[in-house]
Coordinates of C-alpha atoms in Angstrom, one line a residue:
M22 CA 0.0 0.0 0.0
S23 CA 1.4 3.4 -1.0
V24 CA 2.2 5.7 2.0
S25 CA 0.7 8.5 0.0
L26 CA -2.8 7.0 0.5
L27 CA -2.5 7.4 4.3
P28 CA -3.8 11.1 4.4
S29 CA -7.1 9.8 2.9
L30 CA -7.3 6.4 4.5
L31 CA -6.5 7.6 8.0
P32 CA -9.4 10.0 8.2
F33 CA -11.8 7.3 6.9
A34 CA -10.6 4.7 9.4
L35 CA -10.6 7.2 12.3
A36 CA -14.0 8.5 11.4
V37 CA -15.4 5.0 11.6
A38 CA -13.5 4.3 14.8
G39 CA -14.5 7.6 16.4
A40 CA -18.2 7.1 15.6
G41 CA -18.0 3.6 17.0
L42 CA -16.2 4.7 20.1
A43 CA -18.8 7.4 20.8
G44 CA -21.5 4.7 20.6
L45 CA -19.5 2.3 22.8
V46 CA -19.0 5.0 25.5
G47 CA -22.7 5.8 25.4
R48 CA -23.7 2.2 25.9
L49 CA -21.2 1.8 28.8
L50 CA -22.7 4.9 30.4
G51 CA -26.2 3.6 29.9
R52 CA -26.9 6.3 27.3
S53 CA -26.7 4.5 24.0
E54 CA -28.9 7.0 22.2
L55 CA -26.6 9.8 23.2
G56 CA -23.6 7.8 22.0
D57 CA -25.2 7.3 18.6
R58 CA -26.1 11.0 18.4
L59 CA -22.4 11.9 19.1
A60 CA -21.1 9.6 16.5
G61 CA -20.7 12.6 14.2
L62 CA -17.6 13.4 16.3
G63 CA -15.9 10.8 14.2
I64 CA -15.9 13.4 11.4
V65 CA -14.0 15.7 13.6
L66 CA -11.5 13.0 14.6
G67 CA -11.0 11.9 11.0
L68 CA -10.5 15.4 9.6
A69 CA -8.2 16.4 12.5
A70 CA -6.0 13.3 12.0
G71 CA -5.7 14.0 8.3
W72 CA -4.9 17.6 8.9
L73 CA -2.2 16.8 11.4
W74 CA -0.8 14.1 9.0
L75 CA -0.5 16.8 6.2
G76 CA 1.4 19.1 8.5
G77 CA -1.2 20.7 10.8
P78 CA -0.4 24.4 11.2
A79 CA 2.3 24.1 8.4
V80 CA -0.3 23.9 5.6
P81 CA 0.4 26.6 3.0
T82 CA -2.0 29.3 4.1
I83 CA -3.3 30.4 7.5
A84 CA -6.9 30.5 6.3
A85 CA -6.9 26.6 6.1
D86 CA -5.7 26.5 9.7
W87 CA -8.6 28.8 10.8
A88 CA -11.0 26.5 8.9
I89 CA -10.2 23.6 11.2
A90 CA -10.7 25.7 14.3
A91 CA -13.9 27.2 13.0
G92 CA -15.4 23.9 12.0
A93 CA -14.6 22.4 15.4
L94 CA -16.2 25.4 17.1
A95 CA -19.3 25.1 15.0
T96 CA -19.5 21.4 15.9
A97 CA -19.7 22.3 19.5
G98 CA -23.2 23.7 18.9
G99 CA -24.3 20.3 17.7
V100 CA -22.8 18.6 20.6
V101 CA -24.6 20.9 23.0
A102 CA -27.9 20.2 21.3
D103 CA -27.4 16.5 21.4
V104 CA -26.1 16.3 25.0
L105 CA -29.0 18.4 26.3
R106 CA -31.5 16.7 23.9
L107 CA -32.9 20.1 22.8
G108 CA -36.2 20.4 21.0
R109 CA -36.2 21.7 17.4
G110 CA -36.2 25.4 18.2
P111 CA -33.4 25.4 20.8
R112 CA -31.5 22.9 18.7
L113 CA -31.6 25.2 15.7
L114 CA -30.5 28.0 18.0
A115 CA -27.5 26.0 19.2
L116 CA -26.6 25.1 15.7
G117 CA -27.0 28.7 14.6
L118 CA -24.8 30.0 17.4
G119 CA -22.1 27.5 16.5
A120 CA -22.3 28.7 12.9
V121 CA -22.0 32.3 13.9
A122 CA -19.0 31.6 16.1
G123 CA -17.4 29.6 13.4
A124 CA -18.0 32.3 10.9
W125 CA -16.4 34.8 13.3
V126 CA -13.3 32.8 13.5
M127 CA -13.1 32.4 9.7
A128 CA -14.0 35.9 8.6
V129 CA -12.6 38.0 11.4
A130 CA -9.6 36.1 12.9
G131 CA -8.7 34.3 9.7
G132 CA -9.7 37.2 7.4
V133 CA -7.6 39.7 9.2
A134 CA -4.7 37.3 9.2
A135 CA -5.2 36.9 5.4
G136 CA -5.0 40.6 5.0
L137 CA -8.6 41.9 5.1
S138 CA -9.3 45.3 6.7
A139 CA -11.4 45.2 9.9
P140 CA -14.6 46.6 8.1
T141 CA -14.2 44.1 5.3
A142 CA -13.7 41.3 7.8
L143 CA -16.9 42.3 9.6
L144 CA -18.8 42.3 6.4
A145 CA -17.4 38.9 5.5
W146 CA -18.4 37.7 8.9
G147 CA -22.1 38.6 8.3
L148 CA -22.1 37.1 4.8
T149 CA -20.3 33.9 6.0
A150 CA -22.6 33.5 9.0
A151 CA -25.7 33.9 6.8
A152 CA -24.5 31.3 4.3
W153 CA -23.4 29.0 7.1
I154 CA -26.8 29.2 8.9
G155 CA -28.5 28.6 5.5
V156 CA -26.5 25.4 5.0
V157 CA -27.3 24.2 8.5
L158 CA -31.0 24.9 8.1
R159 CA -31.0 23.1 4.8
L160 CA -29.3 20.0 6.1
E161 CA -31.0 19.8 9.6
G162 CA -33.8 17.3 9.7
R163 CA -33.3 16.0 6.2
G164 CA -32.6 12.5 7.3
A165 CA -30.8 10.2 4.9
S166 CA -30.7 12.8 2.1
A167 CA -28.4 15.2 4.2
P168 CA -25.2 13.0 4.0
V169 CA -25.7 12.7 0.3
A170 CA -26.0 16.5 -0.1
V171 CA -23.0 17.3 2.1
L172 CA -20.8 14.7 0.3
A173 CA -21.7 16.3 -3.0
A174 CA -20.8 19.7 -1.6
A175 CA -17.5 18.4 -0.4
L176 CA -16.8 16.9 -3.8
G177 CA -17.6 20.2 -5.4
L178 CA -15.3 22.0 -3.0
G179 CA -12.5 19.7 -3.9
A180 CA -13.2 20.0 -7.7
V181 CA -13.1 23.8 -7.5
A182 CA -9.9 23.8 -5.4
W183 CA -8.3 21.5 -8.0
A184 CA -9.3 23.7 -10.9
L185 CA -8.0 26.8 -9.1
D186 CA -4.9 25.0 -7.9
N187 CA -5.7 26.1 -4.3
A188 CA -3.2 23.8 -2.5
P189 CA -4.5 24.0 1.1
V190 CA -8.1 23.2 0.3
M191 CA -7.1 20.8 -2.5
G192 CA -5.2 18.9 0.2
L193 CA -7.9 19.0 2.9
A194 CA -11.0 18.4 0.7
P195 CA -10.2 14.7 0.1
V196 CA -9.5 14.4 3.9
L197 CA -12.9 15.8 4.6
I198 CA -14.6 13.6 2.0
C199 CA -13.0 10.5 3.5
A200 CA -14.0 11.5 7.0
L201 CA -17.6 12.0 5.9
L202 CA -17.5 8.6 4.1
G203 CA -16.3 7.0 7.3
W204 CA -19.2 8.5 9.2
V205 CA -21.7 7.6 6.5
L206 CA -20.5 4.0 6.5
W207 CA -20.9 3.7 10.3
S208 CA -24.3 5.5 10.3
G209 CA -25.5 3.2 7.5
L210 CA -24.5 0.1 9.3
R211 CA -26.0 1.3 12.6
H212 CA -29.0 3.0 10.9
L213 CA -28.3 6.2 12.8
A214 CA -30.2 9.5 12.3
F215 CA -28.5 12.6 11.0
S216 CA -27.9 14.1 14.4
A217 CA -27.2 17.7 15.3
T218 CA -23.5 16.8 15.9
A219 CA -23.2 15.2 12.4
C220 CA -25.0 18.2 10.9
A221 CA -22.8 20.8 12.6
A222 CA -19.6 18.9 11.8
S223 CA -20.3 18.1 8.2
A224 CA -21.7 21.6 7.4
G225 CA -19.2 23.4 9.6
F226 CA -16.0 22.0 8.0
T227 CA -17.4 22.2 4.5
V228 CA -18.4 25.9 4.8
A229 CA -15.2 26.7 6.7
L230 CA -13.0 25.3 3.9
A231 CA -15.1 27.0 1.2
T232 CA -14.6 30.3 3.1
A233 CA -10.9 29.7 3.4
M234 CA -10.7 29.3 -0.4
A235 CA -12.8 32.4 -1.0
L236 CA -10.5 34.4 1.3
D237 CA -7.5 33.2 -0.7
M238 CA -9.2 33.4 -4.1
P239 CA -12.3 35.7 -4.3
G240 CA -12.7 34.5 -7.9
A241 CA -13.8 31.1 -6.6
L242 CA -17.1 32.5 -5.3
P243 CA -19.2 31.9 -8.4
A244 CA -18.0 28.3 -8.7
L245 CA -18.6 27.7 -5.0
A246 CA -22.1 29.2 -5.2
V247 CA -23.0 26.9 -8.1
S248 CA -21.6 23.8 -6.3
G249 CA -23.8 24.8 -3.4
L250 CA -26.8 24.1 -5.5
C251 CA -26.3 20.4 -4.7
L252 CA -27.9 21.0 -1.3
F253 CA -31.2 21.7 -3.0
A254 CA -31.5 18.5 -5.1
D255 CA -33.7 16.5 -2.7
G256 CA -37.0 18.2 -3.6
T257 CA -36.5 17.5 -7.3
A258 CA -35.3 14.0 -6.6
A259 CA -38.5 13.3 -4.7
R260 CA -40.6 14.4 -7.6
L261 CA -38.6 12.4 -10.2
V262 CA -38.9 9.1 -8.4
P263 CA -41.9 7.1 -9.7
P264 CA -44.8 6.9 -7.2
R265 CA -44.6 3.2 -6.9
R266 CA -40.9 3.4 -5.9
R267 CA -41.1 6.3 -3.4
K268 CA -41.3 4.0 -0.4
V269 CA -38.0 2.4 -1.3
P270 CA -35.2 4.5 0.3
R271 CA -32.4 3.3 -2.0
H272 CA -34.3 4.5 -5.1
R273 CA -34.8 8.0 -3.7
L274 CA -31.2 8.2 -2.5
L275 CA -29.8 7.0 -5.9
V276 CA -31.8 9.7 -7.8
H277 CA -30.8 12.3 -5.2
A278 CA -27.1 11.4 -5.5
V279 CA -27.2 11.8 -9.3
L280 CA -29.0 15.1 -9.1
S281 CA -26.7 16.4 -6.3
L282 CA -23.7 15.9 -8.6
A283 CA -25.4 17.7 -11.5
P284 CA -24.2 21.2 -10.6
L285 CA -20.6 20.1 -10.2
P286 CA -19.5 20.2 -13.9
I287 CA -20.9 23.8 -14.2
A288 CA -19.0 24.8 -11.0
L289 CA -15.8 23.1 -12.4
A290 CA -16.2 25.0 -15.7
L291 CA -16.6 28.3 -13.8
A292 CA -13.5 27.5 -11.7
L293 CA -11.5 26.7 -14.8
I294 CA -12.6 30.0 -16.4
A295 CA -11.6 31.9 -13.2
A296 CA -8.2 30.1 -13.2
G297 CA -7.6 31.3 -16.7
M298 CA -8.3 34.9 -15.9
P299 CA -5.3 37.2 -15.3
A300 CA -4.7 38.2 -11.7
H301 CA -5.0 41.9 -10.9

């Protein structure tokens, strides 16, 4: 096995192990439901391991470092919601506060470090927080369709980073995808719900890395916006599935997966156009 595969295989394996460990600890404490809800922490463990393997704080730009911190902070909102077993309203509030805090770290701390002026960083914070909350609201409560959507978004992020030759995100996007796949595998085997922790972690790190790339390369914004359309494919997928097959989950998920990937070629084309434009 090539050693170069480790940055991708390690996040996958540790995401599975982390999700399983959360469930085991929950059962040992007599709170198996809580353990299953916190299985989304496997995403954090997998991504953190891959980030450290790639060099941790030594990755090429500081924006990527801030993305890891921001995603972890946003995940805390989901953890609080799951530990306290909050109802829908308070749960959304906890997720929203986590998103606002993560956006602050990215746009203000990371933005100023990347060279933004204070007023511009505050404006970026507002826009990032709004986008972040929108993604969380879109994923929360979507059930099995949410992991499909967020995986497509992470794939789009990686494709745009590749087209623009953005080294930090191009290195971390596969790590994120593998960590997400590890959690999806475990949750599928255990038939777990898409908990607040899983929602906050998957949305948090995806949006944070997209923000990191936008801070480095503002020309990436159109491509990132188009790739974000994959989050809205579930409604169309539900209408396209024949009525007699709508009660079969795998049919809905297959159609949803195909439609989620549909915006990515357009996003890739926009990124390639942006990559060919002269820098000012």
